[in-house]
Amino acid sequence: MALDRWIALSVLLISIAYGYAAFFTMDGSLPPFMQRNPIWPSTFPKALSVMAIITSLIILLGFEKGSGGPKDGEINYRRLGDYKIGQATALLAMMAAYALLLRPAGFLPSTVLFLIFGAIVLGERNYKILIPIALFAAGFIWYLVQVVLGIFLRPWPFFLGV
Amino acid sequence: MFEGIMIGLTTALSFTNILMVIGGVLIGTFIGMLPGLGPMSIIAIMIPVAISIGDPSAALILLAGVYYGAIFGGSTSSILINAPGVASTVASSFDGYPLARKGQAGKALTVAAIASFVGGTIGAILLMVFAPMLASVALLFHSAEYFALMVVGLSAIAAFAGTGKVAKALLMTILGLIMATVGEGALFNMPRFTMGIMDLQSGFGFITLAMAMFALPEAIYLVLDPKRSKNEAGTEIKDLRITREEARQIAPVIGRQSIQGFFIGVLPGAGATIASFLGYAVERNIAPKGEQEEFGKGSIKGLAAPEAANNAACTGSFVPLLTLGIPGSGTTAILLGALIALNVSPGPRLMVDQPEIFWSVIISMYIGNVALLILNLPLIPYIAKILAVPRTYLIPFILFFTMMGAYIGQNNATELLILVGFGIVATILRFADYPLAPLLIGFILGSMLEDNFSRAMQLYDGIGFVLQRPMTMGLLVIAVILVVLPSYRARRARLRAKGVADGD
């Protein structure tokens, strides 16, 4: 089964769960005065779930002809190994790490680390340029956002106060 | 009226005021490039500065410069790195980014700047002429009509329903609508589909989703396939100028979309986003067959249409603000706050009691527009050079800016995890050739669609409003035509190719 039909299958499962919630569980907690309304919080989701189930079935059962093989310039997912999948995964993992570190470690250290290691993962080895640029960029953005725009961004790790 | 324009011009053209507008445009452009900081937040940030100036017209001129600068800056990030930070520039990235990938970033930015300028100019002229009359038309639009207007806006997805993609585009739209139902709606005071997670109480963030659908998959693609980083035409930036031929192509598009965008912008709540999607959909539908294929792959018409419509609509949103005192969009609501702080109260009496303020608002909006064009056209080659930065630096910075965009709006680190998760899902969807733009369109329009539909249902006690209100019916018919027409045309073209007669 091709990837687009696997996706249709997962959307189908999501919309069945969504539809189940809309049709059977949501209305239970509806206060009596709202039950007289012509429209309930579940009305729109009910309609959406039915439409989503029908559309995903159309794709899943293959009623619509596919658009053929991968086009030029697009990535052929069947040969993911030929691409730099390791680099992409590493960068995504670093983004998740950045999200978890941002609060406890502070904006400046986590940003500098992210920019430096991101470039290293992509093959940059000229540290004499890389490190100053990362320091400057992190400092500049912090100055812009915190001092000029007045949006709070904790600069340093939690144990240094602020 | 003429006298008023002269008063406005003499105030706006003093030396200090020109410095104000130049400063405003530069600040707006550079901050607007950061995804996540749209015109609304930048104006909000600049209000204390503007008020401390003291003189209402100088303050307004500064804010007008910031406003137009921010709109242009937002388009820049959606054209160059496919990261639309504001809902109204999402449509600009459909064709702007493919153009930039073809090595025509400079040209794309020029088209965007000129289309915005003309959109703003035509909008300003229409504003001067029609403002008092339009105020009463805007009041004719009720929830039922808004609902129908959103449906027309959704028909923009037909533009993505290329060969063999109709069901996919439709499924993505519905998925976007489903995602819009997560969180607390405006009309029902109960959280829906949050699965007990507190962070989902207010729904998914627009910027998070925009970054996850557009910028992140593109960055991952750039990592996966290093060949993509090199533009097909090499890294040098060429073709800054628009040829005479291209100018002739986009002139009617810009003209039509400026007028259409202005009138959509007049309706409070519809605003620039709908205007840009609709502009894109309409232009795609009326383009000749050969050019229709180009849409989404780097058509300058497809870039000019949303840009012109978006700017004209921003000008149009001043009609209800200045004549009724009703802010039609988030940005005008903030400007209303600024006006009140400057001791000006917009409303029906403004034109009678303080004509000099009324006109200086309009003239300053226009001066902001002109200053933007004059300042930014020479800057475009340098802005476009961003793409010439080596990929080992460019990609970490793009990823960092997408995360900043999602973070500073909410100050919530969970938003970043949602961003990464959706980014991965979006990349997989893109592998399987699902179009991602319909999902975002569905998400943006979803909550407005549901709110207006529910309000209309409550007011009319049932679905009967569709039949009772002719304007609603008319708009819904237009939506059906916009969706059906492309596939009908394609079908007829196929039949004709097979040699089947058209029939009468």
PDB file of C-alpha atoms in Angstrom, chain B residues 53-281:
ATOM      1  CA  ILE B  53       5.593  62.185  20.405  1.00  0.00           C
ATOM      2  CA  GLY B  54       2.467  64.065  21.421  1.00  0.00           C
ATOM      3  CA  ASP B  55       1.403  65.396  18.036  1.00  0.00           C
ATOM      4  CA  PRO B  56      -1.415  63.164  16.714  1.00  0.00           C
ATOM      5  CA  SER B  57      -0.540  63.481  13.035  1.00  0.00           C
ATOM      6  CA  ALA B  58       3.165  62.761  13.574  1.00  0.00           C
ATOM      7  CA  ALA B  59       2.263  59.729  15.693  1.00  0.00           C
ATOM      8  CA  LEU B  60      -0.142  58.446  13.072  1.00  0.00           C
ATOM      9  CA  ILE B  61       2.416  58.922  10.322  1.00  0.00           C
ATOM     10  CA  LEU B  62       4.948  56.910  12.302  1.00  0.00           C
ATOM     11  CA  LEU B  63       2.403  54.132  12.883  1.00  0.00           C
ATOM     12  CA  ALA B  64       1.377  54.131   9.219  1.00  0.00           C
ATOM     13  CA  GLY B  65       5.004  53.670   8.203  1.00  0.00           C
ATOM     14  CA  VAL B  66       5.396  50.830  10.690  1.00  0.00           C
ATOM     15  CA  TYR B  67       2.165  49.246   9.445  1.00  0.00           C
ATOM     16  CA  TYR B  68       3.098  49.163   5.769  1.00  0.00           C
ATOM     17  CA  GLY B  69       6.671  48.210   6.578  1.00  0.00           C
ATOM     18  CA  ALA B  70       5.472  45.279   8.661  1.00  0.00           C
ATOM     19  CA  ILE B  71       3.153  44.048   5.919  1.00  0.00           C
ATOM     20  CA  PHE B  72       6.004  44.124   3.416  1.00  0.00           C
ATOM     21  CA  GLY B  73       8.395  42.490   5.876  1.00  0.00           C
ATOM     22  CA  GLY B  74       5.893  39.663   6.412  1.00  0.00           C
ATOM     23  CA  SER B  75       5.665  39.061   2.684  1.00  0.00           C
ATOM     24  CA  THR B  76       9.461  38.982   2.525  1.00  0.00           C
ATOM     25  CA  SER B  77       9.750  36.059   4.918  1.00  0.00           C
ATOM     26  CA  SER B  78       6.989  34.127   3.167  1.00  0.00           C
ATOM     27  CA  ILE B  79       8.610  34.677  -0.232  1.00  0.00           C
ATOM     28  CA  LEU B  80      12.223  34.019   0.749  1.00  0.00           C
ATOM     29  CA  ILE B  81      11.994  31.181   3.274  1.00  0.00           C
ATOM     30  CA  ASN B  82       8.371  30.043   2.935  1.00  0.00           C
ATOM     31  CA  ALA B  83       7.594  31.174   6.490  1.00  0.00           C
ATOM     32  CA  PRO B  84       4.399  33.243   6.466  1.00  0.00           C
ATOM     33  CA  GLY B  85       4.200  34.872   9.872  1.00  0.00           C
ATOM     34  CA  VAL B  86       0.763  36.443   9.316  1.00  0.00           C
ATOM     35  CA  ALA B  87      -2.390  34.811   7.992  1.00  0.00           C
ATOM     36  CA  SER B  88      -2.761  37.409   5.255  1.00  0.00           C
ATOM     37  CA  THR B  89       0.603  36.588   3.675  1.00  0.00           C
ATOM     38  CA  VAL B  90      -0.012  32.836   3.493  1.00  0.00           C
ATOM     39  CA  ALA B  91      -1.355  33.194  -0.043  1.00  0.00           C
ATOM     40  CA  SER B  92       1.736  35.155  -1.087  1.00  0.00           C
ATOM     41  CA  SER B  93       3.952  32.174  -0.348  1.00  0.00           C
ATOM     42  CA  PHE B  94       2.002  29.888  -2.732  1.00  0.00           C
ATOM     43  CA  ASP B  95       3.721  31.446  -5.728  1.00  0.00           C
ATOM     44  CA  GLY B  96       6.312  33.706  -4.134  1.00  0.00           C
ATOM     45  CA  TYR B  97       8.405  30.900  -2.718  1.00  0.00           C
ATOM     46  CA  PRO B  98       8.519  28.849  -5.950  1.00  0.00           C
ATOM     47  CA  LEU B  99       9.667  32.028  -7.714  1.00  0.00           C
ATOM     48  CA  ALA B 100      12.434  32.488  -5.166  1.00  0.00           C
ATOM     49  CA  ARG B 101      13.502  28.882  -5.703  1.00  0.00           C
ATOM     50  CA  LYS B 102      13.796  29.517  -9.399  1.00  0.00           C
ATOM     51  CA  GLY B 103      16.410  32.156  -8.591  1.00  0.00           C
ATOM     52  CA  GLN B 104      13.968  34.999  -9.113  1.00  0.00           C
ATOM     53  CA  ALA B 105      13.741  36.138  -5.498  1.00  0.00           C
ATOM     54  CA  GLY B 106      14.524  39.709  -6.491  1.00  0.00           C
ATOM     55  CA  LYS B 107      11.803  39.783  -9.070  1.00  0.00           C
ATOM     56  CA  ALA B 108       9.315  38.204  -6.661  1.00  0.00           C
ATOM     57  CA  LEU B 109      10.036  40.871  -4.053  1.00  0.00           C
ATOM     58  CA  THR B 110       9.725  43.603  -6.680  1.00  0.00           C
ATOM     59  CA  VAL B 111       6.380  42.249  -7.853  1.00  0.00           C
ATOM     60  CA  ALA B 112       5.225  42.043  -4.237  1.00  0.00           C
ATOM     61  CA  ALA B 113       6.347  45.609  -3.506  1.00  0.00           C
ATOM     62  CA  ILE B 114       4.715  47.047  -6.617  1.00  0.00           C
ATOM     63  CA  ALA B 115       1.499  45.058  -6.196  1.00  0.00           C
ATOM     64  CA  SER B 116       1.249  46.166  -2.564  1.00  0.00           C
ATOM     65  CA  PHE B 117       1.922  49.749  -3.530  1.00  0.00           C
ATOM     66  CA  VAL B 118      -0.737  49.820  -6.229  1.00  0.00           C
ATOM     67  CA  GLY B 119      -3.160  47.972  -3.953  1.00  0.00           C
ATOM     68  CA  GLY B 120      -2.602  50.558  -1.248  1.00  0.00           C
ATOM     69  CA  THR B 121      -2.914  53.458  -3.691  1.00  0.00           C
ATOM     70  CA  ILE B 122      -6.157  52.288  -5.250  1.00  0.00           C
ATOM     71  CA  GLY B 123      -7.433  51.478  -1.780  1.00  0.00           C
ATOM     72  CA  ALA B 124      -6.635  55.000  -0.591  1.00  0.00           C
ATOM     73  CA  ILE B 125      -8.392  56.585  -3.568  1.00  0.00           C
ATOM     74  CA  LEU B 126     -11.476  54.425  -3.040  1.00  0.00           C
ATOM     75  CA  LEU B 127     -11.342  55.258   0.665  1.00  0.00           C
ATOM     76  CA  MET B 128     -11.460  58.986  -0.044  1.00  0.00           C
ATOM     77  CA  VAL B 129     -14.311  58.689  -2.499  1.00  0.00           C
ATOM     78  CA  PHE B 130     -16.518  56.012  -0.997  1.00  0.00           C
ATOM     79  CA  ALA B 131     -15.889  55.983   2.755  1.00  0.00           C
ATOM     80  CA  PRO B 132     -19.188  57.541   3.869  1.00  0.00           C
ATOM     81  CA  MET B 133     -21.295  55.503   1.462  1.00  0.00           C
ATOM     82  CA  LEU B 134     -19.605  52.168   2.214  1.00  0.00           C
ATOM     83  CA  ALA B 135     -20.166  52.447   5.914  1.00  0.00           C
ATOM     84  CA  SER B 136     -23.842  51.698   5.422  1.00  0.00           C
ATOM     85  CA  VAL B 137     -23.140  48.798   3.042  1.00  0.00           C
ATOM     86  CA  ALA B 138     -20.877  47.144   5.588  1.00  0.00           C
ATOM     87  CA  LEU B 139     -23.774  47.079   8.022  1.00  0.00           C
ATOM     88  CA  LEU B 140     -25.851  45.036   5.580  1.00  0.00           C
ATOM     89  CA  PHE B 141     -23.532  42.090   6.102  1.00  0.00           C
ATOM     90  CA  HIS B 142     -24.818  39.813   8.863  1.00  0.00           C
ATOM     91  CA  SER B 143     -23.463  36.557  10.214  1.00  0.00           C
ATOM     92  CA  ALA B 144     -25.220  34.635   7.463  1.00  0.00           C
ATOM     93  CA  GLU B 145     -23.376  36.591   4.788  1.00  0.00           C
ATOM     94  CA  TYR B 146     -20.092  36.280   6.636  1.00  0.00           C
ATOM     95  CA  PHE B 147     -20.567  32.550   6.776  1.00  0.00           C
ATOM     96  CA  ALA B 148     -21.189  32.474   3.021  1.00  0.00           C
ATOM     97  CA  LEU B 149     -18.165  34.709   2.457  1.00  0.00           C
ATOM     98  CA  MET B 150     -15.943  32.272   4.376  1.00  0.00           C
ATOM     99  CA  VAL B 151     -17.278  29.454   2.205  1.00  0.00           C
ATOM    100  CA  VAL B 152     -16.287  31.473  -0.857  1.00  0.00           C
ATOM    101  CA  GLY B 153     -12.869  31.948   0.729  1.00  0.00           C
ATOM    102  CA  LEU B 154     -12.572  28.186   1.226  1.00  0.00           C
ATOM    103  CA  SER B 155     -13.142  27.695  -2.481  1.00  0.00           C
ATOM    104  CA  ALA B 156      -9.561  28.899  -2.895  1.00  0.00           C
ATOM    105  CA  ILE B 157      -8.639  25.259  -2.284  1.00  0.00           C
ATOM    106  CA  ALA B 158      -9.995  24.462  -5.711  1.00  0.00           C
ATOM    107  CA  ALA B 159      -6.772  26.036  -6.914  1.00  0.00           C
ATOM    108  CA  PHE B 160      -4.863  23.103  -5.454  1.00  0.00           C
ATOM    109  CA  ALA B 161      -7.137  20.493  -6.834  1.00  0.00           C
ATOM    110  CA  GLY B 162      -4.866  19.840  -9.777  1.00  0.00           C
ATOM    111  CA  THR B 163      -4.999  16.584 -11.654  1.00  0.00           C
ATOM    112  CA  GLY B 164      -5.755  13.701  -9.347  1.00  0.00           C
ATOM    113  CA  LYS B 165      -5.527  15.758  -6.189  1.00  0.00           C
ATOM    114  CA  VAL B 166      -9.153  16.793  -5.618  1.00  0.00           C
ATOM    115  CA  ALA B 167      -9.825  14.320  -2.819  1.00  0.00           C
ATOM    116  CA  LYS B 168      -6.463  15.007  -1.207  1.00  0.00           C
ATOM    117  CA  ALA B 169      -6.987  18.762  -1.210  1.00  0.00           C
ATOM    118  CA  LEU B 170     -10.479  18.258   0.182  1.00  0.00           C
ATOM    119  CA  LEU B 171      -9.266  15.916   2.917  1.00  0.00           C
ATOM    120  CA  MET B 172      -6.587  18.399   3.954  1.00  0.00           C
ATOM    121  CA  THR B 173      -9.156  21.209   4.128  1.00  0.00           C
ATOM    122  CA  ILE B 174     -11.441  19.130   6.317  1.00  0.00           C
ATOM    123  CA  LEU B 175      -8.490  18.215   8.516  1.00  0.00           C
ATOM    124  CA  GLY B 176      -7.744  21.923   8.884  1.00  0.00           C
ATOM    125  CA  LEU B 177     -11.359  22.598   9.813  1.00  0.00           C
ATOM    126  CA  ILE B 178     -11.211  19.769  12.352  1.00  0.00           C
ATOM    127  CA  MET B 179      -8.072  21.234  13.898  1.00  0.00           C
ATOM    128  CA  ALA B 180      -9.825  24.591  14.185  1.00  0.00           C
ATOM    129  CA  THR B 181     -12.491  23.019  16.426  1.00  0.00           C
ATOM    130  CA  VAL B 182      -9.908  22.105  19.083  1.00  0.00           C
ATOM    131  CA  GLY B 183     -10.079  24.389  22.109  1.00  0.00           C
ATOM    132  CA  GLU B 184     -12.749  26.760  23.333  1.00  0.00           C
ATOM    133  CA  GLY B 185     -14.942  28.320  20.672  1.00  0.00           C
ATOM    134  CA  ALA B 186     -16.241  31.864  20.944  1.00  0.00           C
ATOM    135  CA  LEU B 187     -19.894  30.892  21.219  1.00  0.00           C
ATOM    136  CA  PHE B 188     -19.757  27.784  23.367  1.00  0.00           C
ATOM    137  CA  ASN B 189     -18.184  28.076  26.749  1.00  0.00           C
ATOM    138  CA  MET B 190     -16.811  24.604  26.787  1.00  0.00           C
ATOM    139  CA  PRO B 191     -13.466  23.175  25.748  1.00  0.00           C
ATOM    140  CA  ARG B 192     -13.722  20.703  22.893  1.00  0.00           C
ATOM    141  CA  PHE B 193     -11.331  17.910  21.905  1.00  0.00           C
ATOM    142  CA  THR B 194      -8.573  19.072  24.232  1.00  0.00           C
ATOM    143  CA  MET B 195      -8.127  15.543  25.618  1.00  0.00           C
ATOM    144  CA  GLY B 196      -7.659  17.134  29.018  1.00  0.00           C
ATOM    145  CA  ILE B 197      -4.439  18.872  27.981  1.00  0.00           C
ATOM    146  CA  MET B 198      -4.308  22.403  29.398  1.00  0.00           C
ATOM    147  CA  ASP B 199      -2.064  23.693  26.614  1.00  0.00           C
ATOM    148  CA  LEU B 200      -4.734  22.910  24.036  1.00  0.00           C
ATOM    149  CA  GLN B 201      -7.403  24.905  25.889  1.00  0.00           C
ATOM    150  CA  SER B 202      -6.972  27.864  23.565  1.00  0.00           C
ATOM    151  CA  GLY B 203      -6.556  25.710  20.481  1.00  0.00           C
ATOM    152  CA  PHE B 204      -3.560  25.370  18.221  1.00  0.00           C
ATOM    153  CA  GLY B 205      -1.626  28.571  17.537  1.00  0.00           C
ATOM    154  CA  PHE B 206      -1.854  29.909  14.019  1.00  0.00           C
ATOM    155  CA  ILE B 207       1.845  30.746  13.777  1.00  0.00           C
ATOM    156  CA  THR B 208       2.861  27.341  15.099  1.00  0.00           C
ATOM    157  CA  LEU B 209       0.744  25.662  12.475  1.00  0.00           C
ATOM    158  CA  ALA B 210       1.886  27.962   9.657  1.00  0.00           C
ATOM    159  CA  MET B 211       5.524  27.341  10.503  1.00  0.00           C
ATOM    160  CA  ALA B 212       4.953  23.601  10.847  1.00  0.00           C
ATOM    161  CA  MET B 213       3.100  23.331   7.543  1.00  0.00           C
ATOM    162  CA  PHE B 214       5.269  25.577   5.371  1.00  0.00           C
ATOM    163  CA  ALA B 215       8.654  26.554   6.758  1.00  0.00           C
ATOM    164  CA  LEU B 216       9.641  23.391   8.601  1.00  0.00           C
ATOM    165  CA  PRO B 217       8.979  20.804   5.839  1.00  0.00           C
ATOM    166  CA  GLU B 218      10.798  23.063   3.396  1.00  0.00           C
ATOM    167  CA  ALA B 219      13.799  23.294   5.721  1.00  0.00           C
ATOM    168  CA  ILE B 220      13.761  19.501   6.190  1.00  0.00           C
ATOM    169  CA  TYR B 221      13.645  19.066   2.424  1.00  0.00           C
ATOM    170  CA  LEU B 222      16.650  21.373   2.111  1.00  0.00           C
ATOM    171  CA  VAL B 223      18.516  19.210   4.606  1.00  0.00           C
ATOM    172  CA  LEU B 224      17.504  15.911   3.022  1.00  0.00           C
ATOM    173  CA  ASP B 225      18.497  16.923  -0.468  1.00  0.00           C
ATOM    174  CA  PRO B 226      21.486  19.304  -0.546  1.00  0.00           C
ATOM    175  CA  LYS B 227      20.977  19.846  -4.280  1.00  0.00           C
ATOM    176  CA  ARG B 228      17.798  21.778  -3.482  1.00  0.00           C
ATOM    177  CA  SER B 229      19.725  24.496  -1.662  1.00  0.00           C
ATOM    178  CA  LYS B 230      21.266  25.580  -4.908  1.00  0.00           C
ATOM    179  CA  ASN B 231      18.642  27.445  -6.847  1.00  0.00           C
ATOM    180  CA  GLU B 232      18.030  25.934 -10.202  1.00  0.00           C
ATOM    181  CA  ALA B 233      19.583  28.973 -11.792  1.00  0.00           C
ATOM    182  CA  GLY B 234      22.599  29.062  -9.482  1.00  0.00           C
ATOM    183  CA  THR B 235      22.886  31.113  -6.349  1.00  0.00           C
ATOM    184  CA  GLU B 236      23.257  34.486  -8.015  1.00  0.00           C
ATOM    185  CA  ILE B 237      20.230  36.704  -7.954  1.00  0.00           C
ATOM    186  CA  LYS B 238      19.238  37.964 -11.327  1.00  0.00           C
ATOM    187  CA  ASP B 239      16.188  39.428 -13.002  1.00  0.00           C
ATOM    188  CA  LEU B 240      15.359  42.140 -10.538  1.00  0.00           C
ATOM    189  CA  ARG B 241      13.419  44.071 -13.101  1.00  0.00           C
ATOM    190  CA  ILE B 242      10.036  43.190 -14.406  1.00  0.00           C
ATOM    191  CA  THR B 243       9.903  43.073 -18.169  1.00  0.00           C
ATOM    192  CA  ARG B 244       7.362  45.059 -20.126  1.00  0.00           C
ATOM    193  CA  GLU B 245       5.639  41.802 -21.045  1.00  0.00           C
ATOM    194  CA  GLU B 246       5.267  40.791 -17.397  1.00  0.00           C
ATOM    195  CA  ALA B 247       4.075  44.239 -16.423  1.00  0.00           C
ATOM    196  CA  ARG B 248       1.356  43.930 -19.027  1.00  0.00           C
ATOM    197  CA  GLN B 249       0.408  40.521 -17.581  1.00  0.00           C
ATOM    198  CA  ILE B 250       0.074  41.598 -13.987  1.00  0.00           C
ATOM    199  CA  ALA B 251      -1.423  45.070 -14.483  1.00  0.00           C
ATOM    200  CA  PRO B 252      -5.033  43.890 -14.911  1.00  0.00           C
ATOM    201  CA  VAL B 253      -4.611  41.382 -12.063  1.00  0.00           C
ATOM    202  CA  ILE B 254      -3.428  44.081  -9.699  1.00  0.00           C
ATOM    203  CA  GLY B 255      -6.194  46.426 -10.804  1.00  0.00           C
ATOM    204  CA  ARG B 256      -8.974  43.878 -10.275  1.00  0.00           C
ATOM    205  CA  GLN B 257      -7.625  42.590  -6.989  1.00  0.00           C
ATOM    206  CA  SER B 258      -7.082  46.067  -5.556  1.00  0.00           C
ATOM    207  CA  ILE B 259     -10.737  46.878  -6.089  1.00  0.00           C
ATOM    208  CA  GLN B 260     -12.037  43.497  -4.954  1.00  0.00           C
ATOM    209  CA  GLY B 261      -9.675  43.460  -1.971  1.00  0.00           C
ATOM    210  CA  PHE B 262     -10.763  46.925  -0.906  1.00  0.00           C
ATOM    211  CA  PHE B 263     -14.432  46.021  -0.849  1.00  0.00           C
ATOM    212  CA  ILE B 264     -13.782  42.820   1.108  1.00  0.00           C
ATOM    213  CA  GLY B 265     -11.629  44.772   3.533  1.00  0.00           C
ATOM    214  CA  VAL B 266     -14.493  47.183   4.199  1.00  0.00           C
ATOM    215  CA  LEU B 267     -16.505  44.370   5.793  1.00  0.00           C
ATOM    216  CA  PRO B 268     -15.545  44.258   9.447  1.00  0.00           C
ATOM    217  CA  GLY B 269     -14.058  40.902  10.354  1.00  0.00           C
ATOM    218  CA  ALA B 270     -13.507  39.603   6.832  1.00  0.00           C
ATOM    219  CA  GLY B 271     -10.271  41.439   6.319  1.00  0.00           C
ATOM    220  CA  ALA B 272      -7.045  40.928   4.481  1.00  0.00           C
ATOM    221  CA  THR B 273      -6.806  37.146   4.893  1.00  0.00           C
ATOM    222  CA  ILE B 274     -10.024  36.363   3.081  1.00  0.00           C
ATOM    223  CA  ALA B 275      -9.232  39.038   0.505  1.00  0.00           C
ATOM    224  CA  SER B 276      -5.886  37.442  -0.288  1.00  0.00           C
ATOM    225  CA  PHE B 277      -7.242  33.872  -0.550  1.00  0.00           C
ATOM    226  CA  LEU B 278     -10.186  35.011  -2.643  1.00  0.00           C
ATOM    227  CA  GLY B 279      -7.958  37.129  -4.855  1.00  0.00           C
ATOM    228  CA  TYR B 280      -5.759  34.115  -5.495  1.00  0.00           C
ATOM    229  CA  ALA B 281      -8.722  31.841  -6.240  1.00  0.00           C
TER     230      ALA B 281
END
